[in-house]
Amino acid sequence: MFKQITKSVPIAPRFARTYIAGQFTGAKGPNGKYTVTLIEGDGIGPEISQSVKDIYAAANVPIEWEPVDVTPLLIDGKTTLPQPAVDSVNKNLVALKGPLATPVGKGHTSMNLTLRRTFNLFANVRPCKSIVGYDTPYENVDTVLIRENTEGEYSGIEHTIVPGVVQSIKLITKPASEKVIRYAFEYAKSINKPHVLVVHKASIMKLSDGLFVNTAKEVAKEYPDVTLDFELLDNTSLKLTSDPSEYKNVVMVMPNLYGDIMSDLSSGLIGGLGLTPSGNMGNKVSIFEAVHGSAPDIAGKGLANPTALLLSSCMMLRHMSLNADADKIENAVLKTIASGPENRTGDLKGTASTSHFTEQVINNL
């Protein structure tokens, strides 16, 4: 299927593991429900979060929401999350997050970056699948991309050498690479796409990307039932926009910066971030999120599209092994979008309000 890809490496089992970082280990409470931390977010966040809550209540999903405030604190010049929010996520092990806006002009670091660092969210998982009834120039897109989420060019190690000359250090470590690559293998098995594709630029960055590539070869020895291939980043970019169907049977995994760019590129193939679910995996904590912006210009007007947050919540349910609930909600969302522009929000070339879209999803449950 893949042209100009290094051939699969021979692999053999090494040892068994009882726990892989990123797996959900939570349990139901005495009331038979899981408690999930809810970060409603800014701008349109409260509106789309309300949509999720209404639909979950109608679908009788065994979830109890625990809303938290993540308004950032600046402690010793460092952006910090309120302790009650941190405690909630660590207790519940899973959270659903709406879009967050970083306070401007107050010295705060990106809120999304703060969340990743606080909970060591080492892998970002971004599936992109064409939505039936919403046409784009591409058909039958079905890609999965896993991005290393903690280092690379985003390590924040940069300084001015002399005026006009700045150095930014790309940090790649074997432990972080191994963790995200192993998760990619596990995820590939869990979704019945036992083929991992490492996207890299080791032809130029022989040490940093070379370490990522060599680590993948080592991890592959533990997974004899999963194929491992490699492809250069520029080649992937060209082929993904030429014929994304070539990538429907693989799970792509790549360093941080490449994953940031390529995940948004993949979202563009299916119609944008408003249709794209996303999950961030930590050692034991996982946060699922809508990756679009907070859209303050339409906040409070009933125009927001809750699809991305709803589909992200379905990823969350599958992560928690609540597959039947996930299928029920996802099918209702997709049926609503496919039913026509009168039931789609404005960003999807429709005329529906947030509340009307929510009602239609509930009707389609």
mmCIF file of N, CA and C in Angstrom, residues 218-285:
data_model
loop_
_atom_site.group_PDB
_atom_site.id
_atom_site.type_symbol
_atom_site.label_atom_id
_atom_site.label_comp_id
_atom_site.label_asym_id
_atom_site.label_seq_id
_atom_site.Cartn_x
_atom_site.Cartn_y
_atom_site.Cartn_z
ATOM 1 N N GLU A 218 12.581 -1.112 18.460
ATOM 2 C CA GLU A 218 12.735 -1.912 19.671
ATOM 3 C C GLU A 218 11.378 -2.309 20.250
ATOM 4 N N VAL A 219 10.458 -1.345 20.321
ATOM 5 C CA VAL A 219 9.136 -1.628 20.869
ATOM 6 C C VAL A 219 8.408 -2.666 20.017
ATOM 7 N N ALA A 220 8.629 -2.620 18.715
ATOM 8 C CA ALA A 220 7.940 -3.534 17.791
ATOM 9 C C ALA A 220 8.226 -4.999 18.111
ATOM 10 N N LYS A 221 9.349 -5.275 18.754
ATOM 11 C CA LYS A 221 9.700 -6.670 19.090
ATOM 12 C C LYS A 221 8.712 -7.278 20.066
ATOM 13 N N GLU A 222 7.988 -6.425 20.801
ATOM 14 C CA GLU A 222 6.985 -6.913 21.745
ATOM 15 C C GLU A 222 5.638 -7.186 21.079
ATOM 16 N N TYR A 223 5.504 -6.805 19.799
ATOM 17 C CA TYR A 223 4.204 -6.890 19.117
ATOM 18 C C TYR A 223 4.353 -7.617 17.782
ATOM 19 N N PRO A 224 4.513 -8.925 17.816
ATOM 20 C CA PRO A 224 4.689 -9.663 16.561
ATOM 21 C C PRO A 224 3.457 -9.656 15.671
ATOM 22 N N ASP A 225 2.297 -9.287 16.250
ATOM 23 C CA ASP A 225 1.055 -9.283 15.479
ATOM 24 C C ASP A 225 0.736 -7.905 14.898
ATOM 25 N N VAL A 226 1.659 -6.952 15.034
ATOM 26 C CA VAL A 226 1.447 -5.606 14.490
ATOM 27 C C VAL A 226 2.580 -5.272 13.524
ATOM 28 N N THR A 227 2.220 -4.825 12.336
ATOM 29 C CA THR A 227 3.211 -4.431 11.329
ATOM 30 C C THR A 227 3.748 -3.040 11.638
ATOM 31 N N LEU A 228 5.043 -2.855 11.422
ATOM 32 C CA LEU A 228 5.665 -1.555 11.636
ATOM 33 C C LEU A 228 6.294 -1.058 10.339
ATOM 34 N N ASP A 229 5.973 0.176 9.959
ATOM 35 C CA ASP A 229 6.569 0.797 8.784
ATOM 36 C C ASP A 229 6.982 2.221 9.124
ATOM 37 N N PHE A 230 7.745 2.823 8.216
ATOM 38 C CA PHE A 230 8.254 4.180 8.416
ATOM 39 C C PHE A 230 8.024 5.001 7.157
ATOM 40 N N GLU A 231 7.828 6.315 7.333
ATOM 41 C CA GLU A 231 7.648 7.188 6.189
ATOM 42 C C GLU A 231 8.110 8.591 6.543
ATOM 43 N N LEU A 232 8.726 9.266 5.578
ATOM 44 C CA LEU A 232 9.182 10.639 5.790
ATOM 45 C C LEU A 232 7.994 11.596 5.836
ATOM 46 N N LEU A 233 8.094 12.586 6.697
ATOM 47 C CA LEU A 233 7.005 13.528 6.944
ATOM 48 C C LEU A 233 6.518 14.215 5.673
ATOM 49 N N ASP A 234 7.432 14.679 4.841
ATOM 50 C CA ASP A 234 7.004 15.387 3.635
ATOM 51 C C ASP A 234 6.264 14.466 2.680
ATOM 52 N N ASN A 235 6.683 13.207 2.631
ATOM 53 C CA ASN A 235 6.003 12.233 1.788
ATOM 54 C C ASN A 235 4.589 11.970 2.298
ATOM 55 N N THR A 236 4.459 11.853 3.621
ATOM 56 C CA THR A 236 3.136 11.645 4.214
ATOM 57 C C THR A 236 2.214 12.822 3.917
ATOM 58 N N SER A 237 2.741 14.040 4.031
ATOM 59 C CA SER A 237 1.929 15.228 3.764
ATOM 60 C C SER A 237 1.385 15.224 2.343
ATOM 61 N N LEU A 238 2.256 14.896 1.394
ATOM 62 C CA LEU A 238 1.853 14.855 -0.010
ATOM 63 C C LEU A 238 0.798 13.785 -0.246
ATOM 64 N N LYS A 239 1.058 12.587 0.248
ATOM 65 C CA LYS A 239 0.165 11.458 -0.029
ATOM 66 C C LYS A 239 -1.165 11.566 0.715
ATOM 67 N N LEU A 240 -1.129 12.131 1.920
ATOM 68 C CA LEU A 240 -2.358 12.247 2.696
ATOM 69 C C LEU A 240 -3.336 13.205 2.041
ATOM 70 N N THR A 241 -2.808 14.251 1.404
ATOM 71 C CA THR A 241 -3.685 15.202 0.725
ATOM 72 C C THR A 241 -3.997 14.785 -0.704
ATOM 73 N N SER A 242 -3.264 13.811 -1.225
ATOM 74 C CA SER A 242 -3.550 13.304 -2.564
ATOM 75 C C SER A 242 -4.591 12.196 -2.517
ATOM 76 N N ASP A 243 -4.400 11.254 -1.593
ATOM 77 C CA ASP A 243 -5.330 10.138 -1.469
ATOM 78 C C ASP A 243 -5.300 9.606 -0.038
ATOM 79 N N PRO A 244 -6.110 10.200 0.847
ATOM 80 C CA PRO A 244 -6.085 9.783 2.252
ATOM 81 C C PRO A 244 -6.501 8.332 2.476
ATOM 82 N N SER A 245 -7.143 7.706 1.481
ATOM 83 C CA SER A 245 -7.559 6.312 1.656
ATOM 84 C C SER A 245 -6.363 5.378 1.844
ATOM 85 N N GLU A 246 -5.173 5.817 1.424
ATOM 86 C CA GLU A 246 -3.976 4.993 1.621
ATOM 87 C C GLU A 246 -3.648 4.800 3.094
ATOM 88 N N TYR A 247 -4.228 5.642 3.950
ATOM 89 C CA TYR A 247 -3.893 5.606 5.370
ATOM 90 C C TYR A 247 -5.023 5.064 6.245
ATOM 91 N N LYS A 248 -6.019 4.454 5.626
ATOM 92 C CA LYS A 248 -7.186 4.037 6.402
ATOM 93 C C LYS A 248 -6.938 2.813 7.272
ATOM 94 N N ASN A 249 -5.892 2.057 6.975
ATOM 95 C CA ASN A 249 -5.638 0.834 7.739
ATOM 96 C C ASN A 249 -4.411 0.919 8.624
ATOM 97 N N VAL A 250 -3.944 2.127 8.901
ATOM 98 C CA VAL A 250 -2.770 2.282 9.751
ATOM 99 C C VAL A 250 -3.057 3.248 10.894
ATOM 100 N N VAL A 251 -2.226 3.171 11.918
ATOM 101 C CA VAL A 251 -2.193 4.162 12.985
ATOM 102 C C VAL A 251 -0.865 4.892 12.865
ATOM 103 N N MET A 252 -0.925 6.190 12.583
ATOM 104 C CA MET A 252 0.295 6.984 12.469
ATOM 105 C C MET A 252 0.739 7.460 13.846
ATOM 106 N N VAL A 253 2.036 7.454 14.091
ATOM 107 C CA VAL A 253 2.584 7.994 15.327
ATOM 108 C C VAL A 253 3.806 8.833 14.974
ATOM 109 N N MET A 254 3.966 9.969 15.643
ATOM 110 C CA MET A 254 5.031 10.891 15.250
ATOM 111 C C MET A 254 5.373 11.842 16.388
ATOM 112 N N PRO A 255 6.552 12.484 16.319
ATOM 113 C CA PRO A 255 6.934 13.476 17.327
ATOM 114 C C PRO A 255 5.985 14.662 17.357
ATOM 115 N N ASN A 256 6.148 15.493 18.375
ATOM 116 C CA ASN A 256 5.181 16.518 18.763
ATOM 117 C C ASN A 256 4.809 17.504 17.659
ATOM 118 N N LEU A 257 5.781 18.222 17.123
ATOM 119 C CA LEU A 257 5.485 19.265 16.136
ATOM 120 C C LEU A 257 4.824 18.686 14.896
ATOM 121 N N TYR A 258 5.359 17.573 14.401
ATOM 122 C CA TYR A 258 4.762 16.949 13.213
ATOM 123 C C TYR A 258 3.310 16.580 13.492
ATOM 124 N N GLY A 259 3.061 16.030 14.683
ATOM 125 C CA GLY A 259 1.709 15.609 15.027
ATOM 126 C C GLY A 259 0.752 16.775 15.149
ATOM 127 N N ASP A 260 1.247 17.901 15.653
ATOM 128 C CA ASP A 260 0.411 19.091 15.778
ATOM 129 C C ASP A 260 -0.073 19.544 14.403
ATOM 130 N N ILE A 261 0.844 19.593 13.463
ATOM 131 C CA ILE A 261 0.507 20.056 12.113
ATOM 132 C C ILE A 261 -0.339 19.030 11.367
ATOM 133 N N MET A 262 0.099 17.782 11.400
ATOM 134 C CA MET A 262 -0.575 16.744 10.607
ATOM 135 C C MET A 262 -1.968 16.422 11.148
ATOM 136 N N SER A 263 -2.181 16.585 12.455
ATOM 137 C CA SER A 263 -3.510 16.304 12.996
ATOM 138 C C SER A 263 -4.516 17.354 12.525
ATOM 139 N N ASP A 264 -4.086 18.606 12.438
ATOM 140 C CA ASP A 264 -4.988 19.627 11.903
ATOM 141 C C ASP A 264 -5.194 19.450 10.407
ATOM 142 N N LEU A 265 -4.150 19.034 9.699
ATOM 143 C CA LEU A 265 -4.300 18.748 8.275
ATOM 144 C C LEU A 265 -5.354 17.648 8.071
ATOM 145 N N SER A 266 -5.262 16.610 8.880
ATOM 146 C CA SER A 266 -6.233 15.510 8.773
ATOM 147 C C SER A 266 -7.640 15.993 9.072
ATOM 148 N N SER A 267 -7.772 16.885 10.066
ATOM 149 C CA SER A 267 -9.097 17.433 10.384
ATOM 150 C C SER A 267 -9.669 18.202 9.197
ATOM 151 N N GLY A 268 -8.806 18.907 8.480
ATOM 152 C CA GLY A 268 -9.263 19.657 7.315
ATOM 153 C C GLY A 268 -9.837 18.780 6.232
ATOM 154 N N LEU A 269 -9.382 17.541 6.153
ATOM 155 C CA LEU A 269 -9.884 16.622 5.131
ATOM 156 C C LEU A 269 -11.346 16.263 5.347
ATOM 157 N N ILE A 270 -11.810 16.304 6.610
ATOM 158 C CA ILE A 270 -13.184 15.888 6.900
ATOM 159 C C ILE A 270 -14.112 17.062 7.172
ATOM 160 N N GLY A 271 -13.581 18.293 7.142
ATOM 161 C CA GLY A 271 -14.456 19.449 7.315
ATOM 162 C C GLY A 271 -14.072 20.378 8.439
ATOM 163 N N GLY A 272 -12.980 20.081 9.157
ATOM 164 C CA GLY A 272 -12.506 21.019 10.163
ATOM 165 C C GLY A 272 -12.527 20.487 11.580
ATOM 166 N N LEU A 273 -12.042 21.323 12.498
ATOM 167 C CA LEU A 273 -11.915 20.922 13.898
ATOM 168 C C LEU A 273 -13.266 20.752 14.583
ATOM 169 N N GLY A 274 -14.303 21.348 14.032
ATOM 170 C CA GLY A 274 -15.633 21.216 14.629
ATOM 171 C C GLY A 274 -16.219 19.826 14.519
ATOM 172 N N LEU A 275 -15.578 18.959 13.736
ATOM 173 C CA LEU A 275 -16.050 17.582 13.558
ATOM 174 C C LEU A 275 -15.055 16.564 14.100
ATOM 175 N N THR A 276 -13.993 17.050 14.756
ATOM 176 C CA THR A 276 -12.875 16.172 15.092
ATOM 177 C C THR A 276 -12.798 15.876 16.581
ATOM 178 N N PRO A 277 -12.857 14.607 16.968
ATOM 179 C CA PRO A 277 -12.655 14.242 18.373
ATOM 180 C C PRO A 277 -11.166 14.165 18.700
ATOM 181 N N SER A 278 -10.866 14.221 19.993
ATOM 182 C CA SER A 278 -9.467 14.190 20.417
ATOM 183 C C SER A 278 -9.377 13.683 21.845
ATOM 184 N N GLY A 279 -8.327 12.898 22.112
ATOM 185 C CA GLY A 279 -8.084 12.418 23.470
ATOM 186 C C GLY A 279 -6.617 12.551 23.828
ATOM 187 N N ASN A 280 -6.353 12.907 25.075
ATOM 188 C CA ASN A 280 -4.980 13.030 25.573
ATOM 189 C C ASN A 280 -4.760 12.006 26.674
ATOM 190 N N MET A 281 -3.745 11.158 26.494
ATOM 191 C CA MET A 281 -3.501 10.064 27.412
ATOM 192 C C MET A 281 -2.311 10.357 28.322
ATOM 193 N N GLY A 282 -2.513 10.173 29.618
ATOM 194 C CA GLY A 282 -1.431 10.278 30.572
ATOM 195 C C GLY A 282 -1.094 8.916 31.136
ATOM 196 N N ASN A 283 -0.205 8.879 32.119
ATOM 197 C CA ASN A 283 0.159 7.590 32.709
ATOM 198 C C ASN A 283 -1.072 6.873 33.246
ATOM 199 N N LYS A 284 -1.936 7.612 33.951
ATOM 200 C CA LYS A 284 -3.171 7.026 34.452
ATOM 201 C C LYS A 284 -4.372 7.929 34.198
ATOM 202 N N VAL A 285 -4.118 9.209 33.975
ATOM 203 C CA VAL A 285 -5.185 10.183 33.739
ATOM 204 C C VAL A 285 -5.345 10.426 32.245
#
